[in-house]
Short mmCIF file of C-alpha atoms in Angstrom, two decimals:
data_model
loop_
_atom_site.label_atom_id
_atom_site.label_comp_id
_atom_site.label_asym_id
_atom_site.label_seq_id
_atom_site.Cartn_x
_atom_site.Cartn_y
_atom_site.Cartn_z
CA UNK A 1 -166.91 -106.32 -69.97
CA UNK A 2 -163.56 -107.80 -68.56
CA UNK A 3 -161.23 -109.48 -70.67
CA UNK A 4 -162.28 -112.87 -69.23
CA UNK A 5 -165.91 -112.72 -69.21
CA UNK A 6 -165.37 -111.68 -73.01
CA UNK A 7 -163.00 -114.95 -73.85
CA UNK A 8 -165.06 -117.01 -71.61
CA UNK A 9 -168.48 -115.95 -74.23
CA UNK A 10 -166.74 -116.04 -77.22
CA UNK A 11 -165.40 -119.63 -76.25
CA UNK A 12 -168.74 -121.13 -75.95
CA UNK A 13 -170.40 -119.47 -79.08
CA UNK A 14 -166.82 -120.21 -81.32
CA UNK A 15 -165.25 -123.28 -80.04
CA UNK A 16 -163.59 -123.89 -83.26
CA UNK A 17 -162.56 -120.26 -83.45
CA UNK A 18 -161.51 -119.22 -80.15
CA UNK A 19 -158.68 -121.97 -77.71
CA UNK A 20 -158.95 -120.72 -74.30
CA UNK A 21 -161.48 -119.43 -71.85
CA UNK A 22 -158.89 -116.82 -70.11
CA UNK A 23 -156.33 -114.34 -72.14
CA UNK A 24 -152.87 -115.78 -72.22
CA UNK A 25 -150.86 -115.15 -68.90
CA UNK A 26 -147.88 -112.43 -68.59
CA UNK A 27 -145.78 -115.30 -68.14
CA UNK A 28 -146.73 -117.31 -71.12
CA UNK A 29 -146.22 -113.34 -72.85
CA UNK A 30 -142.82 -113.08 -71.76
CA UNK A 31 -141.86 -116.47 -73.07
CA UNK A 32 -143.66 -115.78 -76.38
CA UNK A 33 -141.78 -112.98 -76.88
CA UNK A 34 -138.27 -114.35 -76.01
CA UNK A 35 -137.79 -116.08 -79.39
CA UNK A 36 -137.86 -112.56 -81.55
CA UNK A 37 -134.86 -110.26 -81.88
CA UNK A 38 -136.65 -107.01 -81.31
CA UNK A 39 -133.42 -104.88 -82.52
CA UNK A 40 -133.48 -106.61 -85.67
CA UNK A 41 -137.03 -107.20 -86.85
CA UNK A 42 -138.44 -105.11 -89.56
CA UNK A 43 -141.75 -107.02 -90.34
CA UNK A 44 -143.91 -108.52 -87.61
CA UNK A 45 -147.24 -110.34 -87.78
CA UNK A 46 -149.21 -111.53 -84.83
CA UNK A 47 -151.72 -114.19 -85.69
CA UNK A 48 -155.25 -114.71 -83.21
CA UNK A 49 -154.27 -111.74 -81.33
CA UNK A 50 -157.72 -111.71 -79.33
CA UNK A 51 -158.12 -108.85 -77.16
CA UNK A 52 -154.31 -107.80 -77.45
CA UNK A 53 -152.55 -109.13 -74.48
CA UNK A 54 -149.70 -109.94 -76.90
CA UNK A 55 -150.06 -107.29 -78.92
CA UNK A 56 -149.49 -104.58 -76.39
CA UNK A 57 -145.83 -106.12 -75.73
CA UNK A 58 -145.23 -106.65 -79.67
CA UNK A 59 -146.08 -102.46 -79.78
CA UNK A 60 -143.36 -101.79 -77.01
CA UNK A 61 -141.10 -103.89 -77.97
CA UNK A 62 -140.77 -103.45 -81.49
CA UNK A 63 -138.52 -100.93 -83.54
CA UNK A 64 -140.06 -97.77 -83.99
CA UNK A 65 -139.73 -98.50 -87.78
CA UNK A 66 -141.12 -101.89 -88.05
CA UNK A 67 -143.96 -102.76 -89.55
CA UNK A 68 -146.68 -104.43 -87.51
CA UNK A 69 -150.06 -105.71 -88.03
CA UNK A 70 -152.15 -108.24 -86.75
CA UNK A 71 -154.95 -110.79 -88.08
CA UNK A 72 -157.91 -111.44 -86.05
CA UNK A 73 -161.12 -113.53 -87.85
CA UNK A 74 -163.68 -112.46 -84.91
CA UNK A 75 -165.41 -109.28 -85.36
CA UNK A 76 -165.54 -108.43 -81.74
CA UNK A 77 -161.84 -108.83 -81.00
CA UNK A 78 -161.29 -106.81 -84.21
CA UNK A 79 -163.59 -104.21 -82.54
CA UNK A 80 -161.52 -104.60 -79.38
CA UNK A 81 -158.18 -104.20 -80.87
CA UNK A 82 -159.08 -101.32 -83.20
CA UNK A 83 -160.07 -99.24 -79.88
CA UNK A 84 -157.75 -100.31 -77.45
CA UNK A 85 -154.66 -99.85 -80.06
CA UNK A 86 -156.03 -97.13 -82.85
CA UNK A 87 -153.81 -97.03 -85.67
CA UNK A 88 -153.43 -101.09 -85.39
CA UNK A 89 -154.03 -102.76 -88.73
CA UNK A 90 -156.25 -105.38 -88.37
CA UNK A 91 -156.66 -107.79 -90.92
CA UNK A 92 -159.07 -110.95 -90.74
CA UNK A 93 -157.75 -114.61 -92.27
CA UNK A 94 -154.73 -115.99 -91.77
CA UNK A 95 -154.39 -118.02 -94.76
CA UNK A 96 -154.67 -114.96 -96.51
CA UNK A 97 -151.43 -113.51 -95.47
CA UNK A 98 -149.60 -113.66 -98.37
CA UNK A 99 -151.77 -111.26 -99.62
CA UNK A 100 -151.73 -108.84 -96.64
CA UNK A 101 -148.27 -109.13 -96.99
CA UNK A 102 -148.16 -107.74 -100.57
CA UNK A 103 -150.49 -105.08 -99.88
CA UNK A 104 -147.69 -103.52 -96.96
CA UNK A 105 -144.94 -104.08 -99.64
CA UNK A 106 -143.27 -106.35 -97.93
CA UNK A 107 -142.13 -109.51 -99.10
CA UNK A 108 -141.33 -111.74 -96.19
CA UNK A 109 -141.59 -111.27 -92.18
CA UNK A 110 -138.55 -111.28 -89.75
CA UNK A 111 -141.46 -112.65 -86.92
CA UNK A 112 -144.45 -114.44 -86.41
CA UNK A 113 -146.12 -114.73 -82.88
CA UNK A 114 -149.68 -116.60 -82.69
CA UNK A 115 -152.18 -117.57 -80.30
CA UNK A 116 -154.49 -120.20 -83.38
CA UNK A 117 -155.77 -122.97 -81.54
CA UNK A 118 -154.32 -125.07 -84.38
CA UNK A 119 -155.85 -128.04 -82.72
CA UNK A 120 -159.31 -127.33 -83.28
CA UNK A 121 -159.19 -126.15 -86.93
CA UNK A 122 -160.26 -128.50 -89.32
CA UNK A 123 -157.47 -129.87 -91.30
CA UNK A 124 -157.66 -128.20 -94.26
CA UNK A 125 -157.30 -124.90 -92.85
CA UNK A 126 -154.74 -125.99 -90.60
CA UNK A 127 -152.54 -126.99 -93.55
CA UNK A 128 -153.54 -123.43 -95.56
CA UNK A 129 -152.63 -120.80 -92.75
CA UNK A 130 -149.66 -123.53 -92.00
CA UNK A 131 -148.49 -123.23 -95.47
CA UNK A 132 -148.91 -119.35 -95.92
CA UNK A 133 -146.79 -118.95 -92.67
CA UNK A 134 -144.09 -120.83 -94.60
CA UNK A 135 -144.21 -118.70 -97.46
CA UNK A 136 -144.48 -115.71 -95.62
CA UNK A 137 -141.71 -116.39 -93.25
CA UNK A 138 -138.24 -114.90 -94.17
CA UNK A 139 -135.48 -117.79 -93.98
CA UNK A 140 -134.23 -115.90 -91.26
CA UNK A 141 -137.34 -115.67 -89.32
CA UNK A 142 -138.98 -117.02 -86.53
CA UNK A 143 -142.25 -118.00 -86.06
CA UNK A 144 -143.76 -118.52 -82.50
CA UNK A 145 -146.79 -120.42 -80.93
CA UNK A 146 -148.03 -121.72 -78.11
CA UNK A 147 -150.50 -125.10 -77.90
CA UNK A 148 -151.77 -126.60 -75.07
CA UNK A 149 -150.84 -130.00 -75.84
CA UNK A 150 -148.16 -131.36 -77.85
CA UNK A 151 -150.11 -132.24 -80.81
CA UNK A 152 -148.76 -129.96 -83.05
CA UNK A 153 -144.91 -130.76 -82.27
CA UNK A 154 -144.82 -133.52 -85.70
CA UNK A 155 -147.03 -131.45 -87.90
CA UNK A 156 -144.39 -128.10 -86.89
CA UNK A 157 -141.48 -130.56 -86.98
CA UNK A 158 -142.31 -132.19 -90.87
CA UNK A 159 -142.33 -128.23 -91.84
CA UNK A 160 -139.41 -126.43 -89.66
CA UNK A 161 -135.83 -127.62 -89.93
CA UNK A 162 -135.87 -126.54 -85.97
CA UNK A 163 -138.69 -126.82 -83.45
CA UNK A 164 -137.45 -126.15 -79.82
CA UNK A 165 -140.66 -126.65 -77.23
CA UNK A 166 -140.67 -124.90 -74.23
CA UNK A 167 -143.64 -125.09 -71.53
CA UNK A 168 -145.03 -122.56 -69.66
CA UNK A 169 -146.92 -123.83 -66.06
CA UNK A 170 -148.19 -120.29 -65.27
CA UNK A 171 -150.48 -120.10 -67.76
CA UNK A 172 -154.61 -121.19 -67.49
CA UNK A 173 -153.98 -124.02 -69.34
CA UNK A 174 -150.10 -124.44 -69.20
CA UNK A 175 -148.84 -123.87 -72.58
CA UNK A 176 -146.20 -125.64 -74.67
CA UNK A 177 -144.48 -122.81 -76.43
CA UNK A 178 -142.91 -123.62 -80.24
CA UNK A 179 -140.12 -121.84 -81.45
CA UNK A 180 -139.97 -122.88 -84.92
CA UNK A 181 -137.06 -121.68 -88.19
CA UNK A 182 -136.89 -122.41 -91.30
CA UNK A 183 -133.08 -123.32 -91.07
CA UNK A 184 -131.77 -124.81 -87.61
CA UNK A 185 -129.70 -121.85 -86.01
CA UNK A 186 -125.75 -123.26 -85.88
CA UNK A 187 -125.11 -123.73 -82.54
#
């Protein structure tokens, strides 16, 4: 089953799960992965990887001694991900990633690259994975995600001390891409 039939299915049985119908473009991919210093990160999480169009970049592109892992909360993409990258640890709820955190011994990430479709959870959960994102988020770090509107740009804005938004046309939507820190870089 292609990639887009498999989105395209899993849209219309999980709306409030999964954000597109079509896996993110290469070019919204490129400008995802912009934001992360590659030489420097040691700890990198990728949030709603689906079937791993991100993820395969975030494998080439990291240090050889970083540690990687993704979290995925539907089964099939997990069973996607574990095949088409063995070895990949897959974990499945993003508010829980404090925990995931302590069980790789680490205590904060350099990186954070998502794909949630923030504007369909329900608020609660929205806040949660928001909030364990801040605490998991090394003052240094970045943390990256795209949107398809600009809903999210207040909610990211009250939490971040910078927010830059970036928009990507070639993408099925076009994307709004957030770069978002902890502590605005000096210029």
């Amino acid at each position: 089953m292609t990639d887009f039939i498999l989105f395209l299915r899993r849209f219309v049985s999980q709306p409030n799960q999964v954000g597109s119908v079509i896996p993110s473009s290469r070019f919204l991919c490129k400008r995802m992965m912009e934001a992360v210093k590659w030489d420097e990160a040691r700890a990198i999480v990728e949030l709603g990887p689906g079937t791993g169009v991100f993820t395969k970049d975030i494998l080439q592109k990291k240090r050889p001694d970083a540690t990687f892992f993704v979290i995925e909360r539907d089964a099939e993409f997990q069973e996607i991900l574990r095949s088409r990258f063995p070895g990949l640890i897959v974990e499945d709820e993003a508010q829980k990633l404090r925990d995931y955190l302590q069980e790789q011994g680490l205590a904060k990430v350099d990186a954070i690259v998502s794909s949630l479709p923030f504007a369909v959870f329900p608020e609660q959960l929205r806040n949660e994975i928001l909030q364990a994102i801040m605490d998991s988020l090394d003052d240094d770090g970045v943390f990256v995600t795209y949107q398809y509107s600009l809903q999210m740009k207040g909610m990211l804005g009250s939490l971040f001390e910078q927010v830059e938004v970036g928009f990507t046309p070639f993408n099925i939507p076009p994307a709004f891409v957030y770069t978002c820190r902890k502590h605005a870089k000096p210029k």
